[in-house]
PDB file of C-alpha atoms and ligand atoms in Angstrom:
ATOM      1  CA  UNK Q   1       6.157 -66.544-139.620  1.00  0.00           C
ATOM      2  CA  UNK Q   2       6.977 -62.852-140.244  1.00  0.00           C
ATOM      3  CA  UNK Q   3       9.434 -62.559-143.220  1.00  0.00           C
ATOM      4  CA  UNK Q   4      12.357 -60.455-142.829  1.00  0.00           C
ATOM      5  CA  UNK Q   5      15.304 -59.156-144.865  1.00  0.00           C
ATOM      6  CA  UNK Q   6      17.766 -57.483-143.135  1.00  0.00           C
ATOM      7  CA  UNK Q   7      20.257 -55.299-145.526  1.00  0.00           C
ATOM      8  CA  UNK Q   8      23.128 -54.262-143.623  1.00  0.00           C
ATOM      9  CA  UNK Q   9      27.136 -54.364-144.139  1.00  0.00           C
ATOM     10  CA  UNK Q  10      28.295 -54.118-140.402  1.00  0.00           C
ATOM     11  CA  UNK Q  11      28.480 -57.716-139.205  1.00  0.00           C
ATOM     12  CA  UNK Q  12      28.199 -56.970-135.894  1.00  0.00           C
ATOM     13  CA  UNK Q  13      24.611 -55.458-136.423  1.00  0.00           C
ATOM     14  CA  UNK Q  14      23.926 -58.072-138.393  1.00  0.00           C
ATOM     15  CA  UNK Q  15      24.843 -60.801-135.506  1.00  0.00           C
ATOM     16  CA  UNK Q  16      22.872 -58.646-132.784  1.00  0.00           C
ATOM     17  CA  UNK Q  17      19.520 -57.819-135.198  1.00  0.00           C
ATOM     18  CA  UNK Q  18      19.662 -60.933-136.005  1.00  0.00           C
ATOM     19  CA  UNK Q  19      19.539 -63.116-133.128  1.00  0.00           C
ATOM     20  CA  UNK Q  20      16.874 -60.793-131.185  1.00  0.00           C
ATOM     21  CA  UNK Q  21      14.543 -60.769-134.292  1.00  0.00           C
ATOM     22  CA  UNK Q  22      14.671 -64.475-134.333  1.00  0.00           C
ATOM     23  CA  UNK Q  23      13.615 -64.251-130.663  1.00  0.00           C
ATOM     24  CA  UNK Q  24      11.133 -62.441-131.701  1.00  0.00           C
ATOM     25  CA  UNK Q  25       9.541 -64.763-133.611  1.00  0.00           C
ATOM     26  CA  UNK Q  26      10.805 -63.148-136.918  1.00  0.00           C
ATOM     27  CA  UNK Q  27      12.395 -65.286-139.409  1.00  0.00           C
ATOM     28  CA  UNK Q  28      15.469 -63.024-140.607  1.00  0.00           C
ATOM     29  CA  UNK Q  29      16.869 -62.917-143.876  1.00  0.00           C
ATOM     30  CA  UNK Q  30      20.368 -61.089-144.244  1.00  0.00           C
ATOM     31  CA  UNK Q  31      22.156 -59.185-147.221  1.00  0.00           C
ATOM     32  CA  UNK Q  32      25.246 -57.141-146.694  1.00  0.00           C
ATOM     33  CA  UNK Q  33      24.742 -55.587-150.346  1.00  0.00           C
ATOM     34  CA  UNK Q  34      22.232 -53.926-152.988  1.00  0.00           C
ATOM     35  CA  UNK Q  35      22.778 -56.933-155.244  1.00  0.00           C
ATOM     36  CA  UNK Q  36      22.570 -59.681-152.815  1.00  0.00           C
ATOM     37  CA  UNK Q  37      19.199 -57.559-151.276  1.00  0.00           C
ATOM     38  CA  UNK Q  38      17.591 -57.636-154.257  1.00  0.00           C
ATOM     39  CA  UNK Q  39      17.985 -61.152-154.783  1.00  0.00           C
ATOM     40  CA  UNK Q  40      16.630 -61.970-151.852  1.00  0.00           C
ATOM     41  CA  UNK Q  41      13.813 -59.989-152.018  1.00  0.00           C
ATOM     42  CA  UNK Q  42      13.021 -61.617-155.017  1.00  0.00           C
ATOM     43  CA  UNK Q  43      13.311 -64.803-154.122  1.00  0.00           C
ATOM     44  CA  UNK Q  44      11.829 -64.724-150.671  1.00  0.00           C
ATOM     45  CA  UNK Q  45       9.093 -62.181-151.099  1.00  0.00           C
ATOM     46  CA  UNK Q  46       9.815 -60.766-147.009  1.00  0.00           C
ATOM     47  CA  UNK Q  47       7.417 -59.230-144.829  1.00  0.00           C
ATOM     48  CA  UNK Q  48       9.459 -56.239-143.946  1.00  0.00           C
ATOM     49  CA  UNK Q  49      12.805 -54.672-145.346  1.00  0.00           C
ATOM     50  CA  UNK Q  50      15.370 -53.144-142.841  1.00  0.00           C
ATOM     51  CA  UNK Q  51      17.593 -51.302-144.967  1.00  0.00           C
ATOM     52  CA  UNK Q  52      21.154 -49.641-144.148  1.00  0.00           C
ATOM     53  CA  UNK Q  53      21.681 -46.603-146.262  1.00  0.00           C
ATOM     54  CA  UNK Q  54      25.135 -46.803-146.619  1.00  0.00           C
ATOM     55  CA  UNK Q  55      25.977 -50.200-148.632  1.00  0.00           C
ATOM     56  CA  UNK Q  56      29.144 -51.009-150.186  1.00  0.00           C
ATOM     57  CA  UNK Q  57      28.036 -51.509-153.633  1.00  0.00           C
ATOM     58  CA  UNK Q  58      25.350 -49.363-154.096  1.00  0.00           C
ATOM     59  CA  UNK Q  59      23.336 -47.098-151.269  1.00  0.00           C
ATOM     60  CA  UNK Q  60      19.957 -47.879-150.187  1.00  0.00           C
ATOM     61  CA  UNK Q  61      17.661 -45.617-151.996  1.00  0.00           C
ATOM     62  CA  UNK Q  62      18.931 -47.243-155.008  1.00  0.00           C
ATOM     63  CA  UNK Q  63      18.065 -50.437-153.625  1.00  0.00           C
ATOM     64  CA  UNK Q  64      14.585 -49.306-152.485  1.00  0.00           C
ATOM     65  CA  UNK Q  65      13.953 -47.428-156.042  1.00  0.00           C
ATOM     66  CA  UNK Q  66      14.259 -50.998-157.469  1.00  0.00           C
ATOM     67  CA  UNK Q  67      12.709 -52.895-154.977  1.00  0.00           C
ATOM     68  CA  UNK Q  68       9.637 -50.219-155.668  1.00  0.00           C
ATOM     69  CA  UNK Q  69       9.160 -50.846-158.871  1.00  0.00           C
ATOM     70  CA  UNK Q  70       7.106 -54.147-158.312  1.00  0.00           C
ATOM     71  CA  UNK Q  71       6.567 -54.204-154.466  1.00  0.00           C
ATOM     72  CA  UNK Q  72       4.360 -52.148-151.478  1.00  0.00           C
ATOM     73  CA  UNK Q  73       7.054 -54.474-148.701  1.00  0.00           C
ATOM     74  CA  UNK Q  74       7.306 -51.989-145.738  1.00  0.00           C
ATOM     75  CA  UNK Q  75      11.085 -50.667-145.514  1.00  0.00           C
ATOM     76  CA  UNK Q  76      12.543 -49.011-142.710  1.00  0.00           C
ATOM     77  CA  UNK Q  77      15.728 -47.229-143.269  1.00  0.00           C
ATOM     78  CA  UNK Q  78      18.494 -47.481-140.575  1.00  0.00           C
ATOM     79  CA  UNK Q  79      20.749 -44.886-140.852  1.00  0.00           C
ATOM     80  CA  UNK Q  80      23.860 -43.844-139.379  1.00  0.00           C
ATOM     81  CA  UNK Q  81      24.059 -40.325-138.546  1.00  0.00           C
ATOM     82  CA  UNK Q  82      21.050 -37.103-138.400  1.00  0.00           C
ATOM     83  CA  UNK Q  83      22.114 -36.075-142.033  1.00  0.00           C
ATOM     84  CA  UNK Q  84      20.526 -39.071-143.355  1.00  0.00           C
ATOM     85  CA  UNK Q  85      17.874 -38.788-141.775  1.00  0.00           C
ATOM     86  CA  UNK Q  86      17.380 -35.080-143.046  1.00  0.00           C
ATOM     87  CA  UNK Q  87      18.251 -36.931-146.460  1.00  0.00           C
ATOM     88  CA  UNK Q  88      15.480 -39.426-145.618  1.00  0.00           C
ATOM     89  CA  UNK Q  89      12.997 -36.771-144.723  1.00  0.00           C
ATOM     90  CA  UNK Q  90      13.762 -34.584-147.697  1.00  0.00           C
ATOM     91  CA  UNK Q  91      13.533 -37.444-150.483  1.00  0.00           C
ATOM     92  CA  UNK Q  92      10.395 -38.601-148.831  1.00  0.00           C
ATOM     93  CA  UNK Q  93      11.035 -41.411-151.101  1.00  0.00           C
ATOM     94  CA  UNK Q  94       8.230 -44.339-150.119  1.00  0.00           C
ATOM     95  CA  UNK Q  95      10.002 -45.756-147.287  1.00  0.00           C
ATOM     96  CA  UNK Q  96       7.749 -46.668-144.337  1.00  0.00           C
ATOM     97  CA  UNK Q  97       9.831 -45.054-141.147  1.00  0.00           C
ATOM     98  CA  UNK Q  98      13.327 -44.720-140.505  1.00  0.00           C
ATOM     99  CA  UNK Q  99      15.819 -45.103-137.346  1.00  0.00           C
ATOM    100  CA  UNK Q 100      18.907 -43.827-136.111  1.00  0.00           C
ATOM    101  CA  UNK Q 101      21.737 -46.019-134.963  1.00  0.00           C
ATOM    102  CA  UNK Q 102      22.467 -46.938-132.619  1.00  0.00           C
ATOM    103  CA  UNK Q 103      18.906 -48.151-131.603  1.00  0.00           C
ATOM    104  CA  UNK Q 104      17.293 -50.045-128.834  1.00  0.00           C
ATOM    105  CA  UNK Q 105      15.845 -53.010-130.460  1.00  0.00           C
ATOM    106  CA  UNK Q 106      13.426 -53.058-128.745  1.00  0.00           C
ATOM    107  CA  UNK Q 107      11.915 -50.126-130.453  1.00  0.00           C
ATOM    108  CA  UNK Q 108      13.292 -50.943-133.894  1.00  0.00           C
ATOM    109  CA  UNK Q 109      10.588 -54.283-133.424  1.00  0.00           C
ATOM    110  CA  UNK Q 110       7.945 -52.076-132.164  1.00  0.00           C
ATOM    111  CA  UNK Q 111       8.410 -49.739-134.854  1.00  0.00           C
ATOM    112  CA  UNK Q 112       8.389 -52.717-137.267  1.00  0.00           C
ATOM    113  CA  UNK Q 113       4.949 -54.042-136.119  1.00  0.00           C
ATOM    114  CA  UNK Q 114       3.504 -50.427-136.189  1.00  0.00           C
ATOM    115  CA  UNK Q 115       4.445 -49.974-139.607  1.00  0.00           C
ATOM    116  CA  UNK Q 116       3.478 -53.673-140.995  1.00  0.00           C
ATOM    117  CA  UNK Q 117       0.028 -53.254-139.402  1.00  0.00           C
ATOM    118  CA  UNK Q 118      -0.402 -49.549-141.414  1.00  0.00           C
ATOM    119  CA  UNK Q 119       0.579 -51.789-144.265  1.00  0.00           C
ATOM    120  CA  UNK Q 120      -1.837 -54.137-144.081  1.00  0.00           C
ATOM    121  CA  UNK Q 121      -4.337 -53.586-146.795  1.00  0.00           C
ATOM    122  CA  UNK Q 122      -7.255 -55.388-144.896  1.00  0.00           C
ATOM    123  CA  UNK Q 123      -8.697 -52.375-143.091  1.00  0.00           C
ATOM    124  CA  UNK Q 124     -12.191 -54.255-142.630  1.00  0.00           C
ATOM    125  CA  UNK Q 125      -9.915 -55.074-139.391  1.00  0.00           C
ATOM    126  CA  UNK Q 126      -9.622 -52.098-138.643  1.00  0.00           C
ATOM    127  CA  UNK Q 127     -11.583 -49.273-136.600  1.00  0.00           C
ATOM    128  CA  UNK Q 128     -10.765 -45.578-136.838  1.00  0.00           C
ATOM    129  CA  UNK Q 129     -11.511 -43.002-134.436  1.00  0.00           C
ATOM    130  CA  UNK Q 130      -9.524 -39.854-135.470  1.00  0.00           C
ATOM    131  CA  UNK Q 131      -6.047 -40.723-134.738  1.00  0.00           C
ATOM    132  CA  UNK Q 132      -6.698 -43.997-132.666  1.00  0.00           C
ATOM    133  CA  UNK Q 133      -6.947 -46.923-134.700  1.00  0.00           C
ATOM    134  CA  UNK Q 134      -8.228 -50.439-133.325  1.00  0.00           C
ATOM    135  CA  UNK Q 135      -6.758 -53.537-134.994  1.00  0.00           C
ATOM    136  CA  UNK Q 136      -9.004 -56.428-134.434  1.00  0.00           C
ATOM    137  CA  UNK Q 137      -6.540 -58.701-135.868  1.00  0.00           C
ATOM    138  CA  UNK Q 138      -4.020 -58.605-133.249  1.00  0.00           C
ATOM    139  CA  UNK Q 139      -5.999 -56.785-130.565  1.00  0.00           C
ATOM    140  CA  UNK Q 140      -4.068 -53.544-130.804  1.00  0.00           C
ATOM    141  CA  UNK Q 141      -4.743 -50.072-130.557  1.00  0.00           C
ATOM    142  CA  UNK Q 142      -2.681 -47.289-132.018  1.00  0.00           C
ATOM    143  CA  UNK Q 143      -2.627 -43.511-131.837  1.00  0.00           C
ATOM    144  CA  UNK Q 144      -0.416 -41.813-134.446  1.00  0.00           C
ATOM    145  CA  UNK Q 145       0.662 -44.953-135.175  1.00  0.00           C
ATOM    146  CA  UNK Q 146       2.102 -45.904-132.149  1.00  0.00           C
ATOM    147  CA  UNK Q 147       1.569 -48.506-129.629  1.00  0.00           C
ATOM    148  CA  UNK Q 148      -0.755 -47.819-126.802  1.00  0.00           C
ATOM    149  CA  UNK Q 149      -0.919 -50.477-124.246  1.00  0.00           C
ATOM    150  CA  UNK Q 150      -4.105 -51.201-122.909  1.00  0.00           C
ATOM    151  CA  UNK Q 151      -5.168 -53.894-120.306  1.00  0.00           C
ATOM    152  CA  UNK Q 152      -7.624 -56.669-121.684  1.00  0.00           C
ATOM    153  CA  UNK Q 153     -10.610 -54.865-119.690  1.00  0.00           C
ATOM    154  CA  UNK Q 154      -9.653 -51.033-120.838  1.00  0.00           C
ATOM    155  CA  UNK Q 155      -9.417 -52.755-124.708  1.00  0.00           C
ATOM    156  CA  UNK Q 156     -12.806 -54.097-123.966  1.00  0.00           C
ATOM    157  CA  UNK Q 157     -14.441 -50.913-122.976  1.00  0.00           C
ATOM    158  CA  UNK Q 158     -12.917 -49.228-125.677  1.00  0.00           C
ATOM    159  CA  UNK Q 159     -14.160 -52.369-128.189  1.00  0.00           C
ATOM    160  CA  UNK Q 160     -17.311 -52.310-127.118  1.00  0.00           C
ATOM    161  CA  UNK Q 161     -18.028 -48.511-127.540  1.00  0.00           C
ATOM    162  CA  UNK Q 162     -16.239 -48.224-130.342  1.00  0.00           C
ATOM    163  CA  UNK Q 163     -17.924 -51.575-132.220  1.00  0.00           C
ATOM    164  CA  UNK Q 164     -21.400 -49.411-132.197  1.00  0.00           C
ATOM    165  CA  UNK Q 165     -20.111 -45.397-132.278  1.00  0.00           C
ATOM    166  CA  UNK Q 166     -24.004 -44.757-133.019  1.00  0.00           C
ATOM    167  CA  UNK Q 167     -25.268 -45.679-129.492  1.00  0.00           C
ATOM    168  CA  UNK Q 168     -25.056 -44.642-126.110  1.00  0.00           C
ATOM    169  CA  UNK Q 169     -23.991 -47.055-123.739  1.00  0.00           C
ATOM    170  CA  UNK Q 170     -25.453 -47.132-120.296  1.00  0.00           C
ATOM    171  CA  UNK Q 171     -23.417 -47.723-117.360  1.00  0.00           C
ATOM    172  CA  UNK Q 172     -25.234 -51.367-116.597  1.00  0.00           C
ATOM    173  CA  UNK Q 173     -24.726 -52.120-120.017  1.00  0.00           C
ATOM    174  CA  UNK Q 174     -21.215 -51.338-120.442  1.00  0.00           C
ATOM    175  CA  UNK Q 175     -20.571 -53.303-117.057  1.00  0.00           C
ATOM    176  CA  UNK Q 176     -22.842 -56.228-118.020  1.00  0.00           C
ATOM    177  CA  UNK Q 177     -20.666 -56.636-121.700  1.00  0.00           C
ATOM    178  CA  UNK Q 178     -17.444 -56.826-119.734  1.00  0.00           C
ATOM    179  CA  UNK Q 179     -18.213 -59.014-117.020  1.00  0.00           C
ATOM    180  CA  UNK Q 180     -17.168 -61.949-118.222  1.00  0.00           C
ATOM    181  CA  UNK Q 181     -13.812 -60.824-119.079  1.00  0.00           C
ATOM    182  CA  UNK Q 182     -11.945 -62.021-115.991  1.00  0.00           C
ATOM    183  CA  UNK Q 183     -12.626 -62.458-112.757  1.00  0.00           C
ATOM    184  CA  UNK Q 184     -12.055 -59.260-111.585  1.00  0.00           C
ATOM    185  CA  UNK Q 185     -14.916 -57.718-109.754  1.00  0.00           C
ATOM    186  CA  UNK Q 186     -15.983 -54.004-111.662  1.00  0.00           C
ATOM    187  CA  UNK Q 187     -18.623 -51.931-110.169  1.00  0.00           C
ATOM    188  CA  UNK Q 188     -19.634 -48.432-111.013  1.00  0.00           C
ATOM    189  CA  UNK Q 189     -16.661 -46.588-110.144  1.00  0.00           C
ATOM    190  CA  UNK Q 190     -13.808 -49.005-111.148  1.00  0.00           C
ATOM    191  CA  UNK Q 191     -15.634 -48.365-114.391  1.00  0.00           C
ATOM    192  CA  UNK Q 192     -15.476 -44.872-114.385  1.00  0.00           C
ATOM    193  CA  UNK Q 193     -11.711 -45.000-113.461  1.00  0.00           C
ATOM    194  CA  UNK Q 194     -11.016 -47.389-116.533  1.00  0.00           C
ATOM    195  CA  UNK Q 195     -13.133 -44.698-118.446  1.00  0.00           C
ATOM    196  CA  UNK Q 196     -10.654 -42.144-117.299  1.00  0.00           C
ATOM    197  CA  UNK Q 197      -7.621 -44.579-117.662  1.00  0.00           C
ATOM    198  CA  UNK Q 198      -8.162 -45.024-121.188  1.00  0.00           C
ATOM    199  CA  UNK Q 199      -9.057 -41.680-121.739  1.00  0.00           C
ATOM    200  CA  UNK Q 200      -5.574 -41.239-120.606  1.00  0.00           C
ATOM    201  CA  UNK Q 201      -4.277 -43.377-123.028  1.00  0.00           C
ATOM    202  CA  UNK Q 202      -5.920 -42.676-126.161  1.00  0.00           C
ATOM    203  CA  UNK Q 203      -7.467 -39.017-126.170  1.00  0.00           C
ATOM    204  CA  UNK Q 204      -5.321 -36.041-126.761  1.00  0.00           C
ATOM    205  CA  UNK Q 205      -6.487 -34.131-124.204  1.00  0.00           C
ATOM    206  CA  UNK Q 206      -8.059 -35.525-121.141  1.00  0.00           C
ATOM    207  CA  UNK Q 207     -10.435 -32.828-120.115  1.00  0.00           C
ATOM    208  CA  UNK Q 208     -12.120 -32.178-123.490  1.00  0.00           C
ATOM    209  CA  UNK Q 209     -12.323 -35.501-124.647  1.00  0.00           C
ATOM    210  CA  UNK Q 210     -13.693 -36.296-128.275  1.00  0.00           C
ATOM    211  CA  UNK Q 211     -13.226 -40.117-128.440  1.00  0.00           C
ATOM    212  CA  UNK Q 212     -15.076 -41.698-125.643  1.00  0.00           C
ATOM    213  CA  UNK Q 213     -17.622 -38.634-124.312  1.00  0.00           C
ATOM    214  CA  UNK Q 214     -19.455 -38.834-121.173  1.00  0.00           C
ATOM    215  CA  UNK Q 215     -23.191 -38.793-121.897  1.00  0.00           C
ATOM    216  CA  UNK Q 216     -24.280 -37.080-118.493  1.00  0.00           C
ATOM    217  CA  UNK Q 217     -26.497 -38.959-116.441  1.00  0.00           C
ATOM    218  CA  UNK Q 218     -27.035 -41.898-118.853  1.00  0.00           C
ATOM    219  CA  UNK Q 219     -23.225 -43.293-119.955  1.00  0.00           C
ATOM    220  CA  UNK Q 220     -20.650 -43.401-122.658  1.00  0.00           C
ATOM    221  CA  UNK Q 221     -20.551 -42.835-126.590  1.00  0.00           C
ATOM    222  CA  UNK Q 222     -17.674 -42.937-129.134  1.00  0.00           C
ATOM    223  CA  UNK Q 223     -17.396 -38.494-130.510  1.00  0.00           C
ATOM    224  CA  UNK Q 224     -19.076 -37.621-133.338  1.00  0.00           C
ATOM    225  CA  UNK Q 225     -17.236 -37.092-136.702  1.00  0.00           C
ATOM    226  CA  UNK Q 226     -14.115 -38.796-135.774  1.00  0.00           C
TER     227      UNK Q 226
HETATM  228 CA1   CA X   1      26.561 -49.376-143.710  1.00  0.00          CA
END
């Protein structure tokens, strides 16, 4: 279970992160000062570090200088108005992302995974092409960083290109690797509209692609140099 320490001196945030991290899946530490953070932190080594600027006893780059000193735990600040976040940008101090309140939880979680998968030190798990990254771990790809959702079959055709970027992969043997992914019946030209769905998704412009290029007449490749 996903450790997480929540620093934050409004109770009513607290009640509302709270509950809908635990949905989540998150097990959810709380502090509503510096002091009692630290402790924590200590004590329960967490995952992840959501961290209010404004505390009453001392403010949360404080907090995060000293949390620094002997831990790499992904913080994201939440802060209350757009000069902290200028303040957040200009210090530049270590943390991991920041968000302004109020926020859609929804985002704060998806902004929590992005961040603790950048953390994660394994990167044998991971595959890089330019700005898209593939975690095999969890099955996720990212570009900039961010969630892009792909359907099981685009993630395979993306997997299986990207698994060998040295070869060309023929049309046959692109469809023949992904057959047995469901039951779903892909010929020739669903293929080449998943091609240009995850194209879509993933490349930063469509018509000049650079991460999955069309070899003509033969098939696909993963771009050169990425
Ligand atoms: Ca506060």
């Amino acid at each position: 279970m996903t450790k997480v320490l929540l620093v934050e001196d409004e109770n009513a945030i607290i009640m509302g992160l709270k509950y809908c991290l635990e949905q989540d899946g998150f097990q959810c530490f709380t502090a509503m000062n510096g002091k009692d953070a630290l402790f924590i932190q200590t004590k329960e080594k967490p995952d992840i570090i959501l961290l209010d600027l404004n505390l009453p006893d001392m403010n949360g780059f404080q907090v995060m200088e000293t949390i620094r000193k002997n831990s790499e735990v992904p913080i994201i600040f939440l802060t209350a108005n757009l000069e902290e976040v200028s303040i957040v940008k200009g210090l530049d101090m270590g943390a991991d992302d920041y968000i302004t309140k109020p926020f859609k939880t929804r985002e704060l979680i998806s902004r929590m995974k992005a961040v603790m998968r950048r953390n994660k030190k394994n990167s044998s798990n991971l595959i890089c092409l330019g700005n898209v990254t593939i975690d095999l771990n969890s099955a996720k790809v990212l570009k900039n960083n961010h969630d892009v959702m792909l359907t099981t079959l685009e993630y395979k055709i993306l997997l299986t290109l990207a698994m060998n970027p040295d070869m060309i992969f023929t049309r046959e043997k692109i469809l023949a690797d992904i057959w047995d992914v469901n039951e779903l019946y892909v010929n020739d030209n669903t293929l080449t509209v998943y091609i240009k769905r995850i194209r879509e998704k993933i490349e930063d412009d469509v018509n000049h692609p650079k991460i999955i290029i069309t070899v003509r007449g033969i098939g696909y490749k993963i771009g050169e140099g990425l």
